[in-house]
């Protein structure tokens, strides 16, 4: 009888792709148990986000557990990969696959559209992300996960902890002018890149109960050494300066750059608060030399993240920071699991017993 039950269970799992409810329960319990512990938050939507993959490797080798993950922009993508896989090697393979797909000029050209709302229709970008995550739901990830989007319908920040994974990852990576806003399947609100409202959501992680937040900032740094041109500015003068090879270089923002800086102004103060907070360990890898779309340098940027993370975590190890994290995690885990019990799933029991 026991053999028959085992055979039936194997067939059901293979043919119907039914996820074992005890696995889902374990994920849920793990999220509740570790909610006061270590959380990583990641940000920004360009190729520099590849460095986060290397930092994950360094975290793993340093023995630092990740109990919750949150992210904005490409941080939401990389965070979702790790929350789904729980394996650096598998995460790196899938991240590289996506980055190489992003280097395709042919796909970008085919996705160009008449620029009323955006330069690209978003269809190719949607396909690249949906091919990675399929029909996975946020609540089905192994590690508790959230991402941030900017709701331009309600002028508010949205924190997503359930629903279609690829859609909310795509929404969190939707840069104005390049991609059209994503329509929320729940209420139809228009969602844009979360970086416009919260570029490094360590405060959100804290509000969800994280005791220690490791914030990995890969956002681009604005150039501050700009030309003081006085009270007025002639475009013809700028044009002459740029065309004249003998003229001194003039550093002046164009209209698009001004609009981009205005869009991120609200995040500057929030980022300063995160960097100065007691609960947050702030990490910024040296990735300023890489451009926004250099996804083809995935391995190089990933290695930069690993080397920087390895250096940081070695310092943490020598100074006792990691030891304190693990001790707090162990103490909190003992407290949280004292009253845990496993509910029975009658639907699965019926399938199993046939």
Coordinates of C-alpha atoms in Angstrom, one line a residue, residues 9 12 20 33 96 121 132 149 155-156 211 217 255 258 269 286 311 354:
X9 CA 2.5 10.7 -5.7
X12 CA 1.1 13.3 -9.8
X20 CA 4.0 19.8 -2.7
X33 CA 10.3 32.9 11.3
X96 CA 23.6 36.0 -17.9
X121 CA 6.3 49.3 -27.4
X132 CA 12.6 34.0 -17.4
X149 CA 6.8 50.5 -8.4
X155 CA 0.8 59.3 -7.4
X156 CA 2.0 56.8 -4.7
X211 CA 16.3 43.6 11.8
X217 CA 23.3 50.5 -4.3
X255 CA 16.6 68.6 -21.5
X258 CA 17.3 67.7 -16.5
X269 CA 17.0 62.5 0.8
X286 CA 32.8 50.5 -7.8
X311 CA 36.5 42.7 0.6
X354 CA -6.5 8.6 -4.8

